[in-house]
Amino acid sequence: MVTKALLLRLEAKRGKEAEVEQFLNDGLPIVQEEAATVAWFGIRMGPSTFGIFDVFPDEAGRQAHLSGRVAQALTEKASELFAEPPAIERIDVLASKLPEPQEATAGSVGGSAGGRR
């Protein structure tokens, strides 16, 4: 169950749109290592407007993410990539629908034996 989220709005500097898109793509493998980041989305909302939406089970998970590698990289790259500082909104999740985690079965290694999606 998720109860906390973050929504970041990122406005790319003129000519930096491709770099912002790459930055978001490069962030995915990093957040996949964060146990408390339940879902993470790098999004494009317009020609030069991007964002990040991510959800967490609790405040501790959100704080861990804000102290993590993607947040650090965002801070380091902000003046180079963005026309203005990222707008960060802390959100309380009221309701959600997420995929159920797939459990490993006795005959499988590292995943589901199939069928359930």
XYZ file of C-alpha atoms in Angstrom:
117
model
C 0.000 0.000 0.000
C 1.272 3.449 -0.842
C 0.462 6.489 1.278
C 3.007 9.112 0.174
C 4.101 10.499 -3.198
C 6.201 13.155 -4.865
C 5.377 15.140 -7.988
C 8.191 17.142 -9.558
C 7.713 19.550 -12.431
C 10.840 20.167 -14.505
C 11.076 22.900 -17.138
C 13.999 22.232 -19.495
C 16.221 25.040 -20.679
C 15.876 25.757 -24.393
C 17.915 23.173 -26.291
C 18.269 20.857 -23.253
C 15.095 18.828 -23.795
C 16.904 15.732 -25.086
C 19.318 15.850 -22.146
C 16.448 16.070 -19.658
C 14.764 13.105 -21.343
C 18.018 11.137 -21.110
C 18.441 12.160 -17.460
C 15.013 10.709 -16.666
C 15.730 7.498 -18.584
C 19.051 7.140 -16.762
C 17.270 7.525 -13.417
C 15.151 4.401 -13.833
C 17.824 1.781 -13.037
C 18.856 3.807 -9.995
C 15.378 3.984 -8.467
C 14.806 0.307 -9.251
C 17.376 -0.338 -6.500
C 15.345 1.658 -3.945
C 13.224 -0.832 -2.007
C 10.824 1.818 -0.683
C 10.161 3.423 -4.083
C 7.086 1.402 -5.060
C 6.535 3.091 -8.436
C 8.481 5.782 -10.310
C 7.580 7.555 -13.533
C 9.669 9.921 -15.634
C 7.117 11.863 -17.680
C 6.886 14.475 -20.425
C 3.997 16.944 -20.143
C 4.859 19.210 -23.069
C 7.669 20.137 -25.473
C 9.954 21.365 -22.681
C 8.019 20.337 -19.565
C 8.943 17.102 -17.828
C 8.229 15.569 -14.476
C 8.744 12.776 -12.025
C 5.951 11.052 -10.132
C 6.808 8.445 -7.535
C 5.035 6.693 -4.667
C 6.113 5.256 -1.325
C 4.603 3.165 1.471
C 5.330 5.797 4.117
C 7.190 8.997 4.966
C 10.411 7.097 5.720
C 10.428 5.712 2.176
C 9.851 9.146 0.709
C 12.667 10.616 2.802
C 15.015 7.795 1.772
C 14.284 8.591 -1.875
C 14.845 12.313 -1.324
C 18.258 11.428 0.127
C 19.066 9.034 -2.730
C 21.170 9.129 -5.873
C 18.528 10.487 -8.278
C 17.738 13.405 -5.958
C 21.460 14.108 -5.630
C 21.937 14.025 -9.422
C 18.905 16.276 -9.881
C 20.415 18.834 -7.518
C 23.789 18.669 -9.271
C 22.309 19.048 -12.786
C 19.538 21.554 -11.997
C 21.320 24.734 -13.091
C 22.609 23.082 -16.270
C 19.358 21.463 -17.440
C 16.433 23.427 -16.029
C 15.091 26.917 -16.697
C 13.942 27.167 -13.082
C 14.419 25.128 -9.916
C 12.359 21.911 -9.917
C 8.945 22.362 -8.301
C 8.525 19.568 -5.744
C 5.122 18.706 -4.304
C 4.715 16.288 -1.407
C 1.467 14.393 -1.871
C -0.652 12.142 0.348
C -2.074 9.212 -1.639
C -5.752 8.635 -0.849
C -6.375 5.659 -3.150
C -4.272 3.639 -5.576
C -4.271 0.651 -7.898
C -0.941 -1.047 -8.401
C -0.055 -4.450 -9.835
C 0.149 -7.202 -7.266
C 3.706 -8.404 -6.650
C 4.439 -11.713 -8.310
C 5.651 -14.344 -5.882
C 8.356 -16.864 -6.737
C 7.071 -20.419 -6.942
C 8.885 -23.556 -5.859
C 10.033 -24.418 -9.372
C 11.177 -20.989 -10.486
C 14.273 -18.960 -9.899
C 13.852 -15.237 -9.334
C 10.284 -14.874 -10.520
C 6.895 -16.229 -11.340
C 6.346 -19.531 -13.075
C 4.083 -17.697 -15.489
C 0.424 -17.240 -16.085
C -0.278 -14.372 -13.712
C 0.203 -10.897 -15.174
